PDB file of N, CA and C in Angstrom:
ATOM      1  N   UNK B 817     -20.068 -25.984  60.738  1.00 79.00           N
ATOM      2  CA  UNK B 817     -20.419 -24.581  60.691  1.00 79.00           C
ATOM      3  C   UNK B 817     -19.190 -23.773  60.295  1.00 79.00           C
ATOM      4  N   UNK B 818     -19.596 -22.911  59.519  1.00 88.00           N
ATOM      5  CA  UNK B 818     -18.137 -21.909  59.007  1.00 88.00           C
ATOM      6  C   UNK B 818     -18.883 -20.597  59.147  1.00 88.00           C
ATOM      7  N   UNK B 819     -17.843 -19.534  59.944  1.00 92.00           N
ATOM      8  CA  UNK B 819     -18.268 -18.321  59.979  1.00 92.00           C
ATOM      9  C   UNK B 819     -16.906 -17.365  59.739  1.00 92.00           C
ATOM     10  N   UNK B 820     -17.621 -16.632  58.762  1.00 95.00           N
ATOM     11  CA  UNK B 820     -16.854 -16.318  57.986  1.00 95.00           C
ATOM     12  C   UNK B 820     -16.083 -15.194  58.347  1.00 95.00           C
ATOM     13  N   UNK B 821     -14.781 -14.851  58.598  1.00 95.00           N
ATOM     14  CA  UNK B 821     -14.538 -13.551  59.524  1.00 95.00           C
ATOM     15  C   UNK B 821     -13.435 -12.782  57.933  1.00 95.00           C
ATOM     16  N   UNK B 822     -13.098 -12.092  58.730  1.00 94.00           N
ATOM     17  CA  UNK B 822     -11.848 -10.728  57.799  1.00 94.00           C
ATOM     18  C   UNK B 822     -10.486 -11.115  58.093  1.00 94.00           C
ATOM     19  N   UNK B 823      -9.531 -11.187  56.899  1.00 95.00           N
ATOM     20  CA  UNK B 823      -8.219 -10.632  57.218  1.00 95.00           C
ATOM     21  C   UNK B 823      -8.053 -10.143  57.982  1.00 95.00           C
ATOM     22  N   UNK B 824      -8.841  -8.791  58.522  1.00 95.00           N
ATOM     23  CA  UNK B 824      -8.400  -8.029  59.543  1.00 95.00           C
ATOM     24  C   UNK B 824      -8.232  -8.671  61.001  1.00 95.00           C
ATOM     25  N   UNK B 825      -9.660  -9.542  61.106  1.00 96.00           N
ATOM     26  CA  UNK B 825      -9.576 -10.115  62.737  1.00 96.00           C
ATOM     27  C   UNK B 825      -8.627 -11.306  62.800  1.00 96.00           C
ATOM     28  N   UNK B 826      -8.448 -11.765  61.408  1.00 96.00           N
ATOM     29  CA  UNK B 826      -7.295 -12.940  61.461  1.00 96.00           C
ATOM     30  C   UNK B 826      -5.778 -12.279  61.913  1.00 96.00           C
ATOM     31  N   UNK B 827      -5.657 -11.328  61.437  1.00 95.00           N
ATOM     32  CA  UNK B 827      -4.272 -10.237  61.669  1.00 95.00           C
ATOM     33  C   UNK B 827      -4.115  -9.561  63.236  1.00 95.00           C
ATOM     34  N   UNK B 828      -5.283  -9.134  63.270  1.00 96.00           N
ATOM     35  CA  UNK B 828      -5.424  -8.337  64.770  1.00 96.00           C
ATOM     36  C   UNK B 828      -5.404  -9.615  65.828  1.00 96.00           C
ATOM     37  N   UNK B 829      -5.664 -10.560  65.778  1.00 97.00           N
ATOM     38  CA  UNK B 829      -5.689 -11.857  66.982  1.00 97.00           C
ATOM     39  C   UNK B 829      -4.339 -12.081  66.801  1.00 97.00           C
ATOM     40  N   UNK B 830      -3.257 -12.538  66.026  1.00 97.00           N
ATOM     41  CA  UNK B 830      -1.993 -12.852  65.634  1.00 97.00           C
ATOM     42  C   UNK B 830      -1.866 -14.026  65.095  1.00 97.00           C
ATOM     43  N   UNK B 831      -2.878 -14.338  64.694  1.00 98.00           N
ATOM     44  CA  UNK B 831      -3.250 -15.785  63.780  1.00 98.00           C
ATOM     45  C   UNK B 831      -2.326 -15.417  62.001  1.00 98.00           C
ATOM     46  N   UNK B 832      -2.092 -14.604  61.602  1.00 97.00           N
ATOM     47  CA  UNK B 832      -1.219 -13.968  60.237  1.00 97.00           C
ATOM     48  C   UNK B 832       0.288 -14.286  60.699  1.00 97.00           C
ATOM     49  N   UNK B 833       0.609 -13.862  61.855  1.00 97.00           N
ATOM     50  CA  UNK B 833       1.976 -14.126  62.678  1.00 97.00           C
ATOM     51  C   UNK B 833       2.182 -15.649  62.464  1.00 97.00           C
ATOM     52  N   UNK B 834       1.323 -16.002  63.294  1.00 97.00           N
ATOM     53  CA  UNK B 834       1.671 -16.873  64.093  1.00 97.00           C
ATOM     54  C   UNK B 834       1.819 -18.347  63.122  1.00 97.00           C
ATOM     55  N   UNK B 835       0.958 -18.207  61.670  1.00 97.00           N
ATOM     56  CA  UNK B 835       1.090 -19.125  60.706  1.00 97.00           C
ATOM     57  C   UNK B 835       2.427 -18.713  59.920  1.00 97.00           C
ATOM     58  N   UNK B 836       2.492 -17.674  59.505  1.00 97.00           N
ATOM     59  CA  UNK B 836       3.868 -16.979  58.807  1.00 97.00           C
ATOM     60  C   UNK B 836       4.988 -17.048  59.574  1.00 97.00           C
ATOM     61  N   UNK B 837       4.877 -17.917  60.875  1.00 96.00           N
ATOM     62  CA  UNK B 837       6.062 -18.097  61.601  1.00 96.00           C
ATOM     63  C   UNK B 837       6.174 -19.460  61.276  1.00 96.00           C
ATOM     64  N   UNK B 838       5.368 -20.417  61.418  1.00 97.00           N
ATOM     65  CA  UNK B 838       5.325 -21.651  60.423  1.00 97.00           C
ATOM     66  C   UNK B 838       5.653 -21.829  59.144  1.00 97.00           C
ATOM     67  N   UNK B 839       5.591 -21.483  58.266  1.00 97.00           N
ATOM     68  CA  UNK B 839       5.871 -20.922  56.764  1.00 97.00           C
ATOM     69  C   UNK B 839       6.933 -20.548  56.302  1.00 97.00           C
ATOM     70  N   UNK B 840       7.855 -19.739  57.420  1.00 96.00           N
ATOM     71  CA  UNK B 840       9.060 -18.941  57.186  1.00 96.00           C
ATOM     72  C   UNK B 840      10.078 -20.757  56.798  1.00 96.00           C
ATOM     73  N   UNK B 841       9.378 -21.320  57.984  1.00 96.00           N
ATOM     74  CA  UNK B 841      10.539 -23.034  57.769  1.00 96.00           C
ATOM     75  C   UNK B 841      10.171 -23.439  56.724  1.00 96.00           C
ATOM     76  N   UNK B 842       9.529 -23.023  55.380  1.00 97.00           N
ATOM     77  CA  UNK B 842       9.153 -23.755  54.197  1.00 97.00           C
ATOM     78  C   UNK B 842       9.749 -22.730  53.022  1.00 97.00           C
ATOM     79  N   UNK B 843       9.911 -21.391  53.666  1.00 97.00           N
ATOM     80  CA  UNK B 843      10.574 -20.387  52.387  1.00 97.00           C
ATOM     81  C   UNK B 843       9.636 -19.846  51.739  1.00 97.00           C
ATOM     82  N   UNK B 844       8.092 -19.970  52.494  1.00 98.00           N
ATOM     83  CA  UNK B 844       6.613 -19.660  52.590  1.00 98.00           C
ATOM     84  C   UNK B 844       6.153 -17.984  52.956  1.00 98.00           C
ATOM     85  N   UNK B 845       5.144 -17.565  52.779  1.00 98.00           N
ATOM     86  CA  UNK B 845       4.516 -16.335  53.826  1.00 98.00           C
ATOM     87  C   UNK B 845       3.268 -16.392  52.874  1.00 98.00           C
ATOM     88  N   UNK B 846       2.153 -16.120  53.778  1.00 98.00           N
ATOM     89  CA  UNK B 846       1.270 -15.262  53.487  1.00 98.00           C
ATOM     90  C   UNK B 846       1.037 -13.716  53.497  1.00 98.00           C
ATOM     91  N   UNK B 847       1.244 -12.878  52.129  1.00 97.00           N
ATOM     92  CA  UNK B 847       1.402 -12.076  51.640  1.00 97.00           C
ATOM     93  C   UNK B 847       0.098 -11.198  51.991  1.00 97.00           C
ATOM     94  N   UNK B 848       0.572  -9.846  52.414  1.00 97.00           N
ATOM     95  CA  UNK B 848      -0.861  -8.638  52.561  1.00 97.00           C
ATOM     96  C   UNK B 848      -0.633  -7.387  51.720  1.00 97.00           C
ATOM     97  N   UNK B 849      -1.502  -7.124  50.976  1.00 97.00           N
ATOM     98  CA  UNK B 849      -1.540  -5.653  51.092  1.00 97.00           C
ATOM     99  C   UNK B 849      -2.014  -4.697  51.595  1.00 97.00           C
ATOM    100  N   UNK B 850      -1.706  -3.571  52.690  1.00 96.00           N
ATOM    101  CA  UNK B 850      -2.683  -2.875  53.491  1.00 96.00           C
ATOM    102  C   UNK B 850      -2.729  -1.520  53.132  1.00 96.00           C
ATOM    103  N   UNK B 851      -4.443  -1.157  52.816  1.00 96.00           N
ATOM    104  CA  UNK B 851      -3.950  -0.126  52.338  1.00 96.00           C
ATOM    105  C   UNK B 851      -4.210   1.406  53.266  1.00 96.00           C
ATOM    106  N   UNK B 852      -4.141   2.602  53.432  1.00 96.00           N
ATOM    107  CA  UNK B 852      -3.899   3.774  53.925  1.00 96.00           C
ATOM    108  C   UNK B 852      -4.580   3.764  55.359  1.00 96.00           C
ATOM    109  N   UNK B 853      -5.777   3.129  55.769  1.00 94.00           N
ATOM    110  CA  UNK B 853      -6.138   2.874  56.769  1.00 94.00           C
ATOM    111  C   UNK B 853      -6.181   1.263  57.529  1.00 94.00           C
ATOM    112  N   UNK B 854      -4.777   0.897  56.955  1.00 91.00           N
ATOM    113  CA  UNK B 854      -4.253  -0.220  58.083  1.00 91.00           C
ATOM    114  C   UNK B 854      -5.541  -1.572  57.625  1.00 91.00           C
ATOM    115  N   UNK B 855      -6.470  -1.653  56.282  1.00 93.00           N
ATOM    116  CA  UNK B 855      -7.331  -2.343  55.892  1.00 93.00           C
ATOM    117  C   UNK B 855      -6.399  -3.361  55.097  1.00 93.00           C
ATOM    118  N   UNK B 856      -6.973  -4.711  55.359  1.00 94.00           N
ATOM    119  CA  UNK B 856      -6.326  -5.776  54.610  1.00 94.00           C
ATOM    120  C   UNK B 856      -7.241  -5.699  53.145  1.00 94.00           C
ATOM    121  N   UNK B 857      -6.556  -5.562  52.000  1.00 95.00           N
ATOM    122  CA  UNK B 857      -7.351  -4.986  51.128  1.00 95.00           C
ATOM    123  C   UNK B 857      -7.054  -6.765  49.937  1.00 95.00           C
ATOM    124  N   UNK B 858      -6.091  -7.578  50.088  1.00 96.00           N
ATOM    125  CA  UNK B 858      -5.533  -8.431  49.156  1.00 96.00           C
ATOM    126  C   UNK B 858      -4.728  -9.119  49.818  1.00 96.00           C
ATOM    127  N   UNK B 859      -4.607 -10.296  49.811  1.00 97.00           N
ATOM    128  CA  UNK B 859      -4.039 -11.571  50.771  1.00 97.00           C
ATOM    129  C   UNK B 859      -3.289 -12.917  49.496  1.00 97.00           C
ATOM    130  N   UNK B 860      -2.138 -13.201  49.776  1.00 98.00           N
ATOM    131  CA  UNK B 860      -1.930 -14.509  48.511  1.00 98.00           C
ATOM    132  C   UNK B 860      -0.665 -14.920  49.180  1.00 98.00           C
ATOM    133  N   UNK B 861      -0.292 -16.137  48.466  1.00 98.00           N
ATOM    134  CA  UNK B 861       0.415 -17.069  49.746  1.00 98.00           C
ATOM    135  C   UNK B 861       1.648 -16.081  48.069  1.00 98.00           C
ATOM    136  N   UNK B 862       2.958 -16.568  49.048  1.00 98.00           N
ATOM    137  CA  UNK B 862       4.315 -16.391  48.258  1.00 98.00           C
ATOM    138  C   UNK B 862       5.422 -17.130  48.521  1.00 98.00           C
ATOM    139  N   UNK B 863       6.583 -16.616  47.976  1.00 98.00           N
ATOM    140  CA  UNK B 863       7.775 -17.544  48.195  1.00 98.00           C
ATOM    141  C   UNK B 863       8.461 -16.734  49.166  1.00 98.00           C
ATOM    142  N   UNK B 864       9.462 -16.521  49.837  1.00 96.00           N
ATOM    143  CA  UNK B 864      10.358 -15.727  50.822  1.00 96.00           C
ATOM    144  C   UNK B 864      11.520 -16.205  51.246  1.00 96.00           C
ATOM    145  N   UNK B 865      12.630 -15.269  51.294  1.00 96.00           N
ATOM    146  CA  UNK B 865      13.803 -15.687  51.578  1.00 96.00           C
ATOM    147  C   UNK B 865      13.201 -15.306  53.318  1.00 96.00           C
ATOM    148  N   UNK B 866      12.754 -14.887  53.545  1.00 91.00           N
ATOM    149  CA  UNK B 866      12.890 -14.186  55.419  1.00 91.00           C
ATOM    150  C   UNK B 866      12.713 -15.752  55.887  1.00 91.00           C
ATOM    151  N   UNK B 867      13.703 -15.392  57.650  1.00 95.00           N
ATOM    152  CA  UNK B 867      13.309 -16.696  58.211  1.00 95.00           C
ATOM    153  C   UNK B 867      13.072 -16.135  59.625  1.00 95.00           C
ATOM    154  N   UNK B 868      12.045 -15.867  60.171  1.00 92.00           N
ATOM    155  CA  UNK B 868      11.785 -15.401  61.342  1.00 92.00           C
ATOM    156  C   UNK B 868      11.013 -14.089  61.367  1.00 92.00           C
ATOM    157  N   UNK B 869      10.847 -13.428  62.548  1.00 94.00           N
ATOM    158  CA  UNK B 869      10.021 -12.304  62.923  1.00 94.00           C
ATOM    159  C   UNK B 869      11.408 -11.415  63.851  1.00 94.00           C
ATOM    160  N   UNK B 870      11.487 -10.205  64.009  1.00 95.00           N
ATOM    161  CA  UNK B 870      11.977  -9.620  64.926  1.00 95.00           C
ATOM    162  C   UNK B 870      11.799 -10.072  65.957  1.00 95.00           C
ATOM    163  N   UNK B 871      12.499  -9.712  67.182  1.00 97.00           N
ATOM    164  CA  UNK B 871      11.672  -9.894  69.276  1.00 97.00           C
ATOM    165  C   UNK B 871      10.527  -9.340  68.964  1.00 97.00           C
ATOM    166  N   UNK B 872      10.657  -8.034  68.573  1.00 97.00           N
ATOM    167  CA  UNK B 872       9.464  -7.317  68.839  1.00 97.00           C
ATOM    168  C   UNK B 872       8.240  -7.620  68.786  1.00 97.00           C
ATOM    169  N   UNK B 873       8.254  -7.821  67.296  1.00 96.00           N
ATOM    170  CA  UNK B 873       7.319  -8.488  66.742  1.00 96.00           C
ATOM    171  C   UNK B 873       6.549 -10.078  66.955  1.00 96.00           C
ATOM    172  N   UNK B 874       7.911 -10.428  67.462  1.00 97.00           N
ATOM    173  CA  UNK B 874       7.019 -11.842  68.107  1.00 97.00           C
ATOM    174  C   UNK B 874       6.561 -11.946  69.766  1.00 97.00           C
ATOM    175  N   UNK B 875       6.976 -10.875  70.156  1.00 97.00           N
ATOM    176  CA  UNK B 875       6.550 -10.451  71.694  1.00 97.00           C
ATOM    177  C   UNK B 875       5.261  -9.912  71.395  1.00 97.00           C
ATOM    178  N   UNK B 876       4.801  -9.379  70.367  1.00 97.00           N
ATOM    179  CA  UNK B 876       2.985  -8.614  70.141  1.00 97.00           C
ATOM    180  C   UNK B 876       2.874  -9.786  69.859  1.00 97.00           C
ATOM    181  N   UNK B 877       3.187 -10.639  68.998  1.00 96.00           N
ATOM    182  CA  UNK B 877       2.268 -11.554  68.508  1.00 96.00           C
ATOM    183  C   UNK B 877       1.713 -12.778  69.300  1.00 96.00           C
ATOM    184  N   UNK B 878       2.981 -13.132  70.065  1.00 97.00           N
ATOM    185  CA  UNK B 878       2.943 -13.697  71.498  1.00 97.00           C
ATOM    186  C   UNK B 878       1.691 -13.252  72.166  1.00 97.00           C
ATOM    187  N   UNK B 879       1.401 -12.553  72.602  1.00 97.00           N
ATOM    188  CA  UNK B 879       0.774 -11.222  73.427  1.00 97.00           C
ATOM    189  C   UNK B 879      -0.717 -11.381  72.738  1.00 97.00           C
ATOM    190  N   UNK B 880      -0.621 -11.173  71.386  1.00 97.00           N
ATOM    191  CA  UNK B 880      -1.846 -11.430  71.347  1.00 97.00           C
ATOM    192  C   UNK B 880      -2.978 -12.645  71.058  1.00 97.00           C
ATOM    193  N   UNK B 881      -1.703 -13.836  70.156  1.00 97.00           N
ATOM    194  CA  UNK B 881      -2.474 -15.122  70.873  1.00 97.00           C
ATOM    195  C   UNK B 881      -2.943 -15.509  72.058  1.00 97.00           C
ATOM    196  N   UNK B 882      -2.360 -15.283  73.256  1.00 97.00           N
ATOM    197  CA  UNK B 882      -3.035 -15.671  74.404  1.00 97.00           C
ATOM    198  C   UNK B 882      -3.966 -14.523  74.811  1.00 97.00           C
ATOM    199  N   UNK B 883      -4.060 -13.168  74.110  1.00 98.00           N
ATOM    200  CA  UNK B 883      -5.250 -12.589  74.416  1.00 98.00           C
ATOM    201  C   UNK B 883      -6.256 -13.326  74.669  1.00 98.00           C
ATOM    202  N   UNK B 884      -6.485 -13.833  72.648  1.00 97.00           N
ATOM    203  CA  UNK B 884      -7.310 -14.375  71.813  1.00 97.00           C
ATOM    204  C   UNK B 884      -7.600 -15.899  72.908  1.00 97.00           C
ATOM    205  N   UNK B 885      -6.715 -16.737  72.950  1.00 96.00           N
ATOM    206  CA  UNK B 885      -6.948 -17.664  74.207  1.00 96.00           C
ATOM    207  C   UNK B 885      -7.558 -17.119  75.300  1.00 96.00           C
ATOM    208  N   UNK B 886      -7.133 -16.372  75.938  1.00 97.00           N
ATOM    209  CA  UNK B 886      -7.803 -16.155  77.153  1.00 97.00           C
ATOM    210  C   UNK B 886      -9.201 -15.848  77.254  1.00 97.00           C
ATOM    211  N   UNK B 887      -9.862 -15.254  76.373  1.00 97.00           N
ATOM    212  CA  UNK B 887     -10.871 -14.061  75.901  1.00 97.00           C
ATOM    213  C   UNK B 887     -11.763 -15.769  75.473  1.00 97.00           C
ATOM    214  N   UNK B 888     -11.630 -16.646  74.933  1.00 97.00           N
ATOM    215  CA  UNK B 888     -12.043 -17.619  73.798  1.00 97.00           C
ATOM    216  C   UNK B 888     -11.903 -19.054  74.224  1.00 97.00           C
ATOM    217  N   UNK B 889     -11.356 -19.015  75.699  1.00 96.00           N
ATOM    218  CA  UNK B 889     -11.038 -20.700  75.657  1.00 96.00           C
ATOM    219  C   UNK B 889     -12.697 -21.536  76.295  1.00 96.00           C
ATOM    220  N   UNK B 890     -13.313 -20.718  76.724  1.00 95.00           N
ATOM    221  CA  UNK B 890     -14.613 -21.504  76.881  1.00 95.00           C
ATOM    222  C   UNK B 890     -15.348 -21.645  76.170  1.00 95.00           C
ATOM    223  N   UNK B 891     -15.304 -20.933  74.721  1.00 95.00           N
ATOM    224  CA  UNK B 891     -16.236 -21.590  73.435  1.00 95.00           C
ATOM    225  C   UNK B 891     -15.601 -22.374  72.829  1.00 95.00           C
ATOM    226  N   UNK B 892     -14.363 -22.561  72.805  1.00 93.00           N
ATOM    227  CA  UNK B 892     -13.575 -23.072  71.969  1.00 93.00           C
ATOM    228  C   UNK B 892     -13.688 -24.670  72.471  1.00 93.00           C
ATOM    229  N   UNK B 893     -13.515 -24.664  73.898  1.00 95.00           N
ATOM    230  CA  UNK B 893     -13.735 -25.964  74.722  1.00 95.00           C
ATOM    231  C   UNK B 893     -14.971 -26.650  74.313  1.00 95.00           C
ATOM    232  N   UNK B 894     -15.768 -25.598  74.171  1.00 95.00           N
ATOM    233  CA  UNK B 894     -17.800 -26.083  74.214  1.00 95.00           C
ATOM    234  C   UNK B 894     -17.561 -26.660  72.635  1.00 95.00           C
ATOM    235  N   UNK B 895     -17.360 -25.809  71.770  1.00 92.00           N
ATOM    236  CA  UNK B 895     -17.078 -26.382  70.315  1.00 92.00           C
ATOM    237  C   UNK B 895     -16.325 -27.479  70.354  1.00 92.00           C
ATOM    238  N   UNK B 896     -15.547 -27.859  71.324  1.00 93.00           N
ATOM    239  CA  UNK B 896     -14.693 -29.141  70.693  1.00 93.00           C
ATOM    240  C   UNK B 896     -15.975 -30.519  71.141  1.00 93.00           C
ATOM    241  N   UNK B 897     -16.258 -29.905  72.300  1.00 92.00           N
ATOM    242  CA  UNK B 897     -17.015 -31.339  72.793  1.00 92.00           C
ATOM    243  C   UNK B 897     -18.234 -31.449  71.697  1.00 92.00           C
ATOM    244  N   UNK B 898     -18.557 -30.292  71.379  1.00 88.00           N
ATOM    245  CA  UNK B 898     -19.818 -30.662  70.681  1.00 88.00           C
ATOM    246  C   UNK B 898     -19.899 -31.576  69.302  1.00 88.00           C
TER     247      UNK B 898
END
């Protein structure tokens, strides 16, 4: 089963982070453009000198993976067994 979600809820959970923190060790990112109302409008992988995230930024992103866990770990469980 595939259900198909948005840039946006991939970004807002910290799933965009949290892979682009993976990526940074390859010289990698997945690239956004957002436009005037914070909308993911265009998405494409790139090359990058950056290697890391700010604290800051990885303290939200932190923060909001285990939202996303907390909120999600009993379907996620039911989906694995199934």
């Amino acid at each position: 089963m595939i259900n198909k979600k948005s840039w946006n809820e991939f970004r807002d959970n910290g799933f965009l982070w949290w892979i682009n923190m993976i990526l940074h060790a390859f010289g990698w990112v997945i690239a956004v453009k957002i436009d005037d109302d914070g909308n993911i409008i265009d998405a494409y992988p790139a090359r990058t000198n950056v290697r890391g995230f700010p604290e800051e930024d990885n303290t939200e992103g932190y923060i909001k993976l285990s939202k996303y866990m907390n909120d999600n770990a009993a379907e996620i469980l039911k989906e694995s067994q199934e």
